[in-house]
Short mmCIF file of C-alpha atoms and ligand atoms in Angstrom, two decimals:
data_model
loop_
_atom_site.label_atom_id
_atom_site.label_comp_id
_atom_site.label_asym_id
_atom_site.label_seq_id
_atom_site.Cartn_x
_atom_site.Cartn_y
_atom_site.Cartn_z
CA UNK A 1077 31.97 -7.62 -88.37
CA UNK A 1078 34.99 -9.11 -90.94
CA UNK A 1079 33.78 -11.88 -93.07
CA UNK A 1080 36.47 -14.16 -92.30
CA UNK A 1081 37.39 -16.93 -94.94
CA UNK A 1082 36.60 -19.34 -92.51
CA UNK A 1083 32.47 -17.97 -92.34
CA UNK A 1084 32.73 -17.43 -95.88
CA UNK A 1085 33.38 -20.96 -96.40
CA UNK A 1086 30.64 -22.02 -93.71
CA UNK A 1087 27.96 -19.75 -95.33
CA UNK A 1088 29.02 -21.43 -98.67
CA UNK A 1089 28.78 -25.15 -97.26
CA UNK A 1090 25.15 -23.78 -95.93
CA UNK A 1091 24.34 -22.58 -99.17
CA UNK A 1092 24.68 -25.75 -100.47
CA UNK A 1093 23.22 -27.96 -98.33
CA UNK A 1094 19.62 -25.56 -98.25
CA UNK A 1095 20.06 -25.66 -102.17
CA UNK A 1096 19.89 -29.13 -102.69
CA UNK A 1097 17.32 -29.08 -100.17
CA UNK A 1098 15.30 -26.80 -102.38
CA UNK A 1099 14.94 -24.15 -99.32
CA UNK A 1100 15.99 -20.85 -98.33
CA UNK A 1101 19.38 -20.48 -96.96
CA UNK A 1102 18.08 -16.72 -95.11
CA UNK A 1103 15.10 -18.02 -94.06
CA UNK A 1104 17.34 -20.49 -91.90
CA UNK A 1105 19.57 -17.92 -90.95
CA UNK A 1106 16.51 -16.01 -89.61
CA UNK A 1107 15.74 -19.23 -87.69
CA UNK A 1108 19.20 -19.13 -85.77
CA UNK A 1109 18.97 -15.80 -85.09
CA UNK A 1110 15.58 -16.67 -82.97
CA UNK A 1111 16.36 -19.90 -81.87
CA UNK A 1112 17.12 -19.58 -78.03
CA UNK A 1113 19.97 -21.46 -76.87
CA UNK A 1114 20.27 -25.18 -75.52
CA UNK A 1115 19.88 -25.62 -71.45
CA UNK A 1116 20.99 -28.96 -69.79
CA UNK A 1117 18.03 -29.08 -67.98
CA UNK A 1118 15.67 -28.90 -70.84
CA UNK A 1119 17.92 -31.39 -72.71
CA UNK A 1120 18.16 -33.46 -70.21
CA UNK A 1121 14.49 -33.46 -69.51
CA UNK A 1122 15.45 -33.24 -65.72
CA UNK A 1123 12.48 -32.42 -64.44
CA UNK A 1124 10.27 -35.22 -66.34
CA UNK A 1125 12.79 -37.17 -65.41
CA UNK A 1126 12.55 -36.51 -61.57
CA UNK A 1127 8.90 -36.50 -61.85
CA UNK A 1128 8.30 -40.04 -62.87
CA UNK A 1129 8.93 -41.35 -59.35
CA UNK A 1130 5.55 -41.98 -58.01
CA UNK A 1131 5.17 -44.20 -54.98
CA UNK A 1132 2.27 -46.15 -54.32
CA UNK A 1133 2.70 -46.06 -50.42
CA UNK A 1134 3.82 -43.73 -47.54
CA UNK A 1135 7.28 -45.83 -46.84
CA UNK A 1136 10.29 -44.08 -47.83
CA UNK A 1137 12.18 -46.50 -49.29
CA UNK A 1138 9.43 -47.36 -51.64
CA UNK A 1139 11.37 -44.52 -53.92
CA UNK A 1140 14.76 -46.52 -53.82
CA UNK A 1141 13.04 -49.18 -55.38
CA UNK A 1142 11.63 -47.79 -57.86
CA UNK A 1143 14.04 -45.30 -58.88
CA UNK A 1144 16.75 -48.58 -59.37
CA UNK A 1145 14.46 -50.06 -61.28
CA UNK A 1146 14.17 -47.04 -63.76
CA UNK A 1147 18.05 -47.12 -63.55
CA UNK A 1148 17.55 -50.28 -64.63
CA UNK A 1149 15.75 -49.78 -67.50
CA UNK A 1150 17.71 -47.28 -68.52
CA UNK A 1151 20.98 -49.45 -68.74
CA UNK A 1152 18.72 -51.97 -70.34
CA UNK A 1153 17.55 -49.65 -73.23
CA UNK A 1154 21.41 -48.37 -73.95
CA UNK A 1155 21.67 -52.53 -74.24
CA UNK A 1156 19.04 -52.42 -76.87
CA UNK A 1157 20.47 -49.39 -78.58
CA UNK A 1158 23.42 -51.79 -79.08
CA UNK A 1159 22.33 -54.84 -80.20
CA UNK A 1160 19.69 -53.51 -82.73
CA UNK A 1161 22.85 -51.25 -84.39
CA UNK A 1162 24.64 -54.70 -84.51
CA UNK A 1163 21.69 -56.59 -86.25
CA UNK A 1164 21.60 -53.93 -88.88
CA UNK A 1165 25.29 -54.07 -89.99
CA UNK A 1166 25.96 -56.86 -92.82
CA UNK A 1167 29.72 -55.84 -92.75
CA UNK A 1168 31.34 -56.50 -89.88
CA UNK A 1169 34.78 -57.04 -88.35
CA UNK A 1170 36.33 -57.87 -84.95
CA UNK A 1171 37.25 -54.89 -83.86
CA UNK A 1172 33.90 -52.84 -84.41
CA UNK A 1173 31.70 -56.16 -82.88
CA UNK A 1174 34.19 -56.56 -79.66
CA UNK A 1175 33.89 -52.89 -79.09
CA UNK A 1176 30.05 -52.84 -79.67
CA UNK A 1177 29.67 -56.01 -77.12
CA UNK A 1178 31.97 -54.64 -74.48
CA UNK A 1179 29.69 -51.64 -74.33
CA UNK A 1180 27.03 -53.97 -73.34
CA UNK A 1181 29.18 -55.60 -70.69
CA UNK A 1182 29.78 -52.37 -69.43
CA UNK A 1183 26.60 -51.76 -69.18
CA UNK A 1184 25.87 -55.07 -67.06
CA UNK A 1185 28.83 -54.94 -65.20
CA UNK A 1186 27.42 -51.34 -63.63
CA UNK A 1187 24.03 -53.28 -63.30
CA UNK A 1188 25.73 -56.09 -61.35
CA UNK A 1189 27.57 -53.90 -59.17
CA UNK A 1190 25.50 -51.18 -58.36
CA UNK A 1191 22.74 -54.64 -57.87
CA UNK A 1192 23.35 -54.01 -53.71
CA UNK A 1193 21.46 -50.72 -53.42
CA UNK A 1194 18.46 -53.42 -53.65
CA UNK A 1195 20.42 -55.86 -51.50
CA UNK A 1196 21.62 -53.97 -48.57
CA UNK A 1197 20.23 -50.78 -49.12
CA UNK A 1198 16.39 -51.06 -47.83
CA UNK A 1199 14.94 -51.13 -44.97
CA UNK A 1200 13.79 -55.10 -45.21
CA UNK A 1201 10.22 -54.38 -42.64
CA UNK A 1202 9.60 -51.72 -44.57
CA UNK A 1203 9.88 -53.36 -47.90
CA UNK A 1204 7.81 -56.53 -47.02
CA UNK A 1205 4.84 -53.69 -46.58
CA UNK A 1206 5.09 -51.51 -49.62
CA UNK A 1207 5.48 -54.49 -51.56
CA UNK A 1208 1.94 -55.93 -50.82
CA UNK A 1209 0.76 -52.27 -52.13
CA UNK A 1210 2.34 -53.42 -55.45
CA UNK A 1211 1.22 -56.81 -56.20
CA UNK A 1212 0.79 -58.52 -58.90
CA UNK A 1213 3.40 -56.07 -60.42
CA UNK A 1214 6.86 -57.65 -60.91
CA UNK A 1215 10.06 -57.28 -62.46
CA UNK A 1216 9.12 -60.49 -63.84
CA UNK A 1217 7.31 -57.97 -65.93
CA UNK A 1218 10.29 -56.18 -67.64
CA UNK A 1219 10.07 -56.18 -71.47
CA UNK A 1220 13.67 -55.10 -72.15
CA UNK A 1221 14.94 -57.98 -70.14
CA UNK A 1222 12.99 -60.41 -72.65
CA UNK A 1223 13.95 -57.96 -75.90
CA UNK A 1224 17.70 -58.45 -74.62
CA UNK A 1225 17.33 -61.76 -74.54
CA UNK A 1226 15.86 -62.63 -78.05
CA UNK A 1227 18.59 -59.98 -79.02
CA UNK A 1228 21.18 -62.16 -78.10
CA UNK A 1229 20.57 -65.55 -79.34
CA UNK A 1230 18.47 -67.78 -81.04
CA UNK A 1231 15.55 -68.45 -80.03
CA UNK A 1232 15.64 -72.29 -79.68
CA UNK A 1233 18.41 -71.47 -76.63
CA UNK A 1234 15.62 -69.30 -74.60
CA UNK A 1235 13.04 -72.72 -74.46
CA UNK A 1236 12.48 -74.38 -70.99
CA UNK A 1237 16.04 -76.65 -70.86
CA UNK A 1238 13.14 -79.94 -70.32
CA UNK A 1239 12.40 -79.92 -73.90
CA UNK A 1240 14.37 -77.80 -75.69
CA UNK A 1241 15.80 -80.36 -77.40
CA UNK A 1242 12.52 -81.31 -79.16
CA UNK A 1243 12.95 -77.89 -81.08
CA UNK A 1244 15.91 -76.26 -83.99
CA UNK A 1245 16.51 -72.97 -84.96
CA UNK A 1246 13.86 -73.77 -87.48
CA UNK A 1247 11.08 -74.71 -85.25
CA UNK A 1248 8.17 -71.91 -85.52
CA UNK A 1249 8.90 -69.50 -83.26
CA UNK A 1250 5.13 -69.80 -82.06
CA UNK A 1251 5.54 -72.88 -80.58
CA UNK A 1252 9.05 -72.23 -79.21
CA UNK A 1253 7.63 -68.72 -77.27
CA UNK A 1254 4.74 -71.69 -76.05
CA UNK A 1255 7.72 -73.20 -73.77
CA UNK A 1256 9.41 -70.63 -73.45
CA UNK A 1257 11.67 -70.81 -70.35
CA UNK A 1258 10.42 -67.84 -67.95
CA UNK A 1259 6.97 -68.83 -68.52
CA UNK A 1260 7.52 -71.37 -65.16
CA UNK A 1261 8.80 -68.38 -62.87
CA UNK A 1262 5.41 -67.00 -62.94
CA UNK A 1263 3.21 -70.51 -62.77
CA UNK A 1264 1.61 -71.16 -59.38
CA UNK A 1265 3.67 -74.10 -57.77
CA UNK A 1266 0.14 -75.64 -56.36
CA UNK A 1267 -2.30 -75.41 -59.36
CA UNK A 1268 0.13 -74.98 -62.31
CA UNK A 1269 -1.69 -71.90 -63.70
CA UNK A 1270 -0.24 -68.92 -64.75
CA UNK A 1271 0.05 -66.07 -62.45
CA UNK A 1272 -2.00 -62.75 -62.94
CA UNK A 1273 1.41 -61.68 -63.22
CA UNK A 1274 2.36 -63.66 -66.52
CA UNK A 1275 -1.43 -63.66 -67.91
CA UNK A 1276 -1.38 -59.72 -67.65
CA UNK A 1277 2.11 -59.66 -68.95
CA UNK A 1278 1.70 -61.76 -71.73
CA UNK A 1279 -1.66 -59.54 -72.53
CA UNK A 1280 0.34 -56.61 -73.19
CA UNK A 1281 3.69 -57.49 -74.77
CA UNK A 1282 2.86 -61.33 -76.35
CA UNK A 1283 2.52 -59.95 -80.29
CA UNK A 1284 5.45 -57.79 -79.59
CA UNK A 1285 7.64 -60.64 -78.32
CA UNK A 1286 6.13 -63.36 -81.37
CA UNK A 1287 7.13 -60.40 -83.50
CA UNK A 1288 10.47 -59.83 -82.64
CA UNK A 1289 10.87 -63.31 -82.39
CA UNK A 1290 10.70 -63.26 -85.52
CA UNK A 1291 12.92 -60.10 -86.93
CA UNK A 1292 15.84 -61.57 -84.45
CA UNK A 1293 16.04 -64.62 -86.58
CA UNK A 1294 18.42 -63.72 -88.83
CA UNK A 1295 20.03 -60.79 -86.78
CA UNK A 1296 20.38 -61.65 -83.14
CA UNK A 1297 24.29 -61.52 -82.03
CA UNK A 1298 24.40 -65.16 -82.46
CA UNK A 1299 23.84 -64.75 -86.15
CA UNK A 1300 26.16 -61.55 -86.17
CA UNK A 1301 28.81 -62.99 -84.88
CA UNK A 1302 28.51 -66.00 -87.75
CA UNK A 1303 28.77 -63.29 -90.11
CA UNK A 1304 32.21 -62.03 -89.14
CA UNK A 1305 35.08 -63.89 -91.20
CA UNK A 1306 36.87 -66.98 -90.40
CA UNK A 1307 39.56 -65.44 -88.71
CA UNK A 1308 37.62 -63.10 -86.82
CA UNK A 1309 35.44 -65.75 -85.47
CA UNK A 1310 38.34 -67.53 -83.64
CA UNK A 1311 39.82 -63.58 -82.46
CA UNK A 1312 40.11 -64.14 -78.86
CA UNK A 1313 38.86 -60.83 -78.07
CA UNK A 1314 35.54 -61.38 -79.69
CA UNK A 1315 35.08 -65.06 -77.88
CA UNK A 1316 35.90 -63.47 -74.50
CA UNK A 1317 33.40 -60.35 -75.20
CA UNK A 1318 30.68 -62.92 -75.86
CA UNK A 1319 31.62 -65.42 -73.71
CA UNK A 1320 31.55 -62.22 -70.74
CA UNK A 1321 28.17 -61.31 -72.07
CA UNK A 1322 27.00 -64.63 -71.41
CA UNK A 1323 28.35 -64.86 -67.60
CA UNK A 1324 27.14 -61.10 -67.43
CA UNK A 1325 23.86 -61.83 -68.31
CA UNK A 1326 22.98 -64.84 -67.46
CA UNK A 1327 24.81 -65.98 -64.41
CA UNK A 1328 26.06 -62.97 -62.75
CA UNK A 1329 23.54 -60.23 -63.06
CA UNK A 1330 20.60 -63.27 -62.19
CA UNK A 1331 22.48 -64.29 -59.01
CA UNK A 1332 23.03 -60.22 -57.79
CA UNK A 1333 19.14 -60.41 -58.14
CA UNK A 1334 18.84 -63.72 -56.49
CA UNK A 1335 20.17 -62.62 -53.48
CA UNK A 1336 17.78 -59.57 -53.17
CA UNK A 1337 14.95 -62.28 -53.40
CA UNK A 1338 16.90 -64.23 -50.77
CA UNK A 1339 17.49 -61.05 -48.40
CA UNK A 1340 13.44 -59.97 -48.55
CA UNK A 1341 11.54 -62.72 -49.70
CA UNK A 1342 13.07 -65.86 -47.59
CA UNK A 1343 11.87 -65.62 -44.44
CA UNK A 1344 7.93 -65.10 -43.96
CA UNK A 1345 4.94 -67.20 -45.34
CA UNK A 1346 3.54 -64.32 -46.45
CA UNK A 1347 6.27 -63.66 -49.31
CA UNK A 1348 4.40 -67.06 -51.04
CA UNK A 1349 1.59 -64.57 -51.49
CA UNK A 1350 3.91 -61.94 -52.49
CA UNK A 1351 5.24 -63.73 -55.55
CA UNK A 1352 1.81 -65.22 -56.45
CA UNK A 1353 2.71 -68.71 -55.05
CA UNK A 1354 5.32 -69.56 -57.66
CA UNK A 1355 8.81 -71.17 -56.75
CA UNK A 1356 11.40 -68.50 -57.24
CA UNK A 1357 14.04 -70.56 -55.15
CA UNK A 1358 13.81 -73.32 -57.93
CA UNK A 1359 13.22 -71.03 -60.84
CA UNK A 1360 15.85 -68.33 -60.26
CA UNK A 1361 18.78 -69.51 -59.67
CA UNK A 1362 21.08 -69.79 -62.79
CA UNK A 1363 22.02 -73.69 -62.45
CA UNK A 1364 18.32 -74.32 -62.78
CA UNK A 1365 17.23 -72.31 -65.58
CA UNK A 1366 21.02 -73.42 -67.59
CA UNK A 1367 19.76 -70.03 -69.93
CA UNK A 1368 22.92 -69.90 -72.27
CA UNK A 1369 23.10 -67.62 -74.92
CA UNK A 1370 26.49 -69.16 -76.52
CA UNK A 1371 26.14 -72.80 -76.41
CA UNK A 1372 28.96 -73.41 -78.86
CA UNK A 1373 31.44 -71.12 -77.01
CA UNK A 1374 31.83 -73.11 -74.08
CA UNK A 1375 32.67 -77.03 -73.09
CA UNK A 1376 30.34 -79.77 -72.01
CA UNK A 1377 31.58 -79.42 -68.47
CA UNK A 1378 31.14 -75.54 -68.31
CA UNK A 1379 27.65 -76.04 -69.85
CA UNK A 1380 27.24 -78.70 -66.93
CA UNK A 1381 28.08 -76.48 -63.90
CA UNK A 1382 26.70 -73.63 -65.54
CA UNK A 1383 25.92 -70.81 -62.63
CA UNK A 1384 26.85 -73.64 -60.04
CA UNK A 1385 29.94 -72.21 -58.18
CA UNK A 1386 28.57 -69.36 -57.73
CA UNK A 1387 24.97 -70.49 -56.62
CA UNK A 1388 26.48 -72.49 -54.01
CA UNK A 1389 28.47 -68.77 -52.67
CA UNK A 1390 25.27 -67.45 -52.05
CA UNK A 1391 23.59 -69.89 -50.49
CA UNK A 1392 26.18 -70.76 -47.57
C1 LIG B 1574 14.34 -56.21 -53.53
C2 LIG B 1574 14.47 -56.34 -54.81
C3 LIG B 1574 13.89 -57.45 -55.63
C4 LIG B 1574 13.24 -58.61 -55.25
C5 LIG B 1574 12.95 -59.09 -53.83
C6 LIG B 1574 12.88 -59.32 -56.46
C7 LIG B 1574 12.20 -60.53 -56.50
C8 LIG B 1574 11.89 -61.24 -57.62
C9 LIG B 1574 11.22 -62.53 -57.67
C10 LIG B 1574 10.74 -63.29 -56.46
C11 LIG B 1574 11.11 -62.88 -58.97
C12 LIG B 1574 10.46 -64.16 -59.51
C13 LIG B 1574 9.17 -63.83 -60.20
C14 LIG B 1574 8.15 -63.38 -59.19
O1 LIG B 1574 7.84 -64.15 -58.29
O2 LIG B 1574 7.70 -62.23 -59.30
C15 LIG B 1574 11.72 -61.85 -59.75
C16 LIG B 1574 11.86 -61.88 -61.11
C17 LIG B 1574 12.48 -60.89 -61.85
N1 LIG B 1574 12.90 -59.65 -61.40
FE1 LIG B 1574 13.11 -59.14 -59.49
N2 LIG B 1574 13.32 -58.59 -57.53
C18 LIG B 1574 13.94 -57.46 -57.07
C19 LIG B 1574 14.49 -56.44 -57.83
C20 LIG B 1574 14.51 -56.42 -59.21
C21 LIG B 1574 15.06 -55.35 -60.00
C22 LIG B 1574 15.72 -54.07 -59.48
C23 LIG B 1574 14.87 -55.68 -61.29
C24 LIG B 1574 15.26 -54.83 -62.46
C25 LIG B 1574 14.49 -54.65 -63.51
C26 LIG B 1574 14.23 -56.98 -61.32
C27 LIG B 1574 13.91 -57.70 -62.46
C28 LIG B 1574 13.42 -58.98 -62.46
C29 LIG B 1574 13.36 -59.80 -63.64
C30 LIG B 1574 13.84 -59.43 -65.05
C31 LIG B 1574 12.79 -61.01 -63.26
C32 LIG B 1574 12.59 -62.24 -64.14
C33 LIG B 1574 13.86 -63.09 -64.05
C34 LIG B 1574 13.79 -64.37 -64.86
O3 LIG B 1574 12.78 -64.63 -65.49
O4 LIG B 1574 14.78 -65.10 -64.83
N3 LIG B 1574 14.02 -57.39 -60.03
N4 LIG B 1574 12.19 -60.84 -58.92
#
């Protein structure tokens, strides 16, 4: 075989790099000469992949339901894998934070969309039965939803709308988490105790949540975007990317969800039992729970009719 400049060069660079790393370039060299070559299945981990569906009943569609969720959690964590990259950057500009947010859009807007495999695409008898098998489980439940959340804005904006005017962004986060809005979507409408499905929640994720409570303080996009310059803070293209997260997240991806819990859960007095007695109608719907991310980005009015037009389209 010709040594070519061009391998010359690359053996060179090699060199190099296993130099400064104090190591061996051969030995390495004896390494690719073993290694076996990448497969998109075992990169892709298909097959752990397709074996993490695991229903809990006989029903079919028990497997659609499950699987979107896991979809959903995927689109979630690529979410994440956005916003944390954002809270580490101190240097910022408009172009780099618009395209960073958009991503996340993106990543709604298929979320939103896709939102009617739950809505039309189950067999509704089948699903009141398998989800008995499931209870107290929820996707009340869902971490990522909450990590988005403190992700995106300060804290002070994600306390029940009743008092969250008794509280700053320099309140202790401690008490803030204690009224913390979703903590009445999982309290029994009769007794006003928490749910088994909020006590066992909060049992397994309540440090994490304090914790990054805590660490988003300073780097949640809210604070991000106040670190981009004057002029970048009034670029149009960043306001709309924000001001689409907001709609995205909390108006438009909540109300594709509403109407799955309208579709199954409406009818039968059973479905009280289903969602441990708590008042989703009430607590679901955006215009009740007025969770905005942006405050300052929009006008009284919009913060008024927040989620309104398009709570009223689903429930004609
Ligand atoms: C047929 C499909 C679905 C129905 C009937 C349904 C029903 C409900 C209900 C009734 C609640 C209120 C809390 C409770 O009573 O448990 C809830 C909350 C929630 N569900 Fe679903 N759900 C469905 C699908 C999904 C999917 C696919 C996800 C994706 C992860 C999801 C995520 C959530 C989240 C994050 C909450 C809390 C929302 C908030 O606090 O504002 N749900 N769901």
């Amino acid at each position: 075989m010709e040594i070519t400049p061009e391998i010359k060069e690359r053996l060179e660079l090699l060199n190099e790099k296993y130099v400064a790393l104090g190591q061996d370039l051969l030995s390495y060299l004896d390494g690719l000469l073993y290694a076996d070559t990448v497969k998109y299945w075992d990169y892709i981990e298909v097959d752990t992949l397709l074996s993490l569906q695991k229903p809990k009943t006989k029903f079919p569609d028990e497997e659609i339901f499950i699987m979107y969720h896991q979809i959903t959690e995927l689109y979630f964590k690529l979410s994440l894998h956005e916003f944390k990259q954002l809270g580490e950057k101190q240097t910022i500009d408009a172009a780099y934070f618009t395209e960073r947010v958009t991503r996340i859009n993106r990543y709604f807007e298929a979320l939103i969309k896709s939102f009617e495999v739950m809505i039309s695409g189950m067999d509704r008898t089948e699903f009141m039965k398998f989800r008995m098998s499931l209870l107290p489980a929820s996707g009340f439940q869902s971490a990522q939803y909450r990590f988005i959340e403190m992700y995106s804005t300060d804290f002070v904006n994600l306390v029940h709308k009743d008092v969250r005017s008794n509280y700053s962004i320099d309140s202790p986060i401690s008490e803030m988490y204690d009224n913390i809005y979703w903590k009445e979507g999982a309290t029994e409408l009769i007794t006003g105790k928490k749910t088994l499905t909020l006590v066992q929640f909060e049992e397994r994720y309540q440090n994490e949540f304090l914790e990054l409570g805590e660490k988003c303080k300073d780097s949640n996009l809210w604070r991000v975007y106040l670190r981009l310059n004057d002029a970048d803070k009034k670029n149009e293209d960043v306001i709309n990317a924000m001001k689409q997260n907001d709609v995205n997240v909390n108006i438009n991806w909540p109300l594709a969800h509403y109407k799955s819990a309208v579709r199954y859960l409406n009818k039968d007095s059973a479905d009280i039992a289903a969602t441990g007695g708590t008042n989703w109608q009430k607590y679901l719907p955006p215009r009740f729970q007025k969770r905005i991310f942006y405050p300052e980005l929009w006008s009284d009015q919009e913060i008024d009719e927040w989620g309104k037009a398009w709570v009223e389209e689903v429930l004609k």
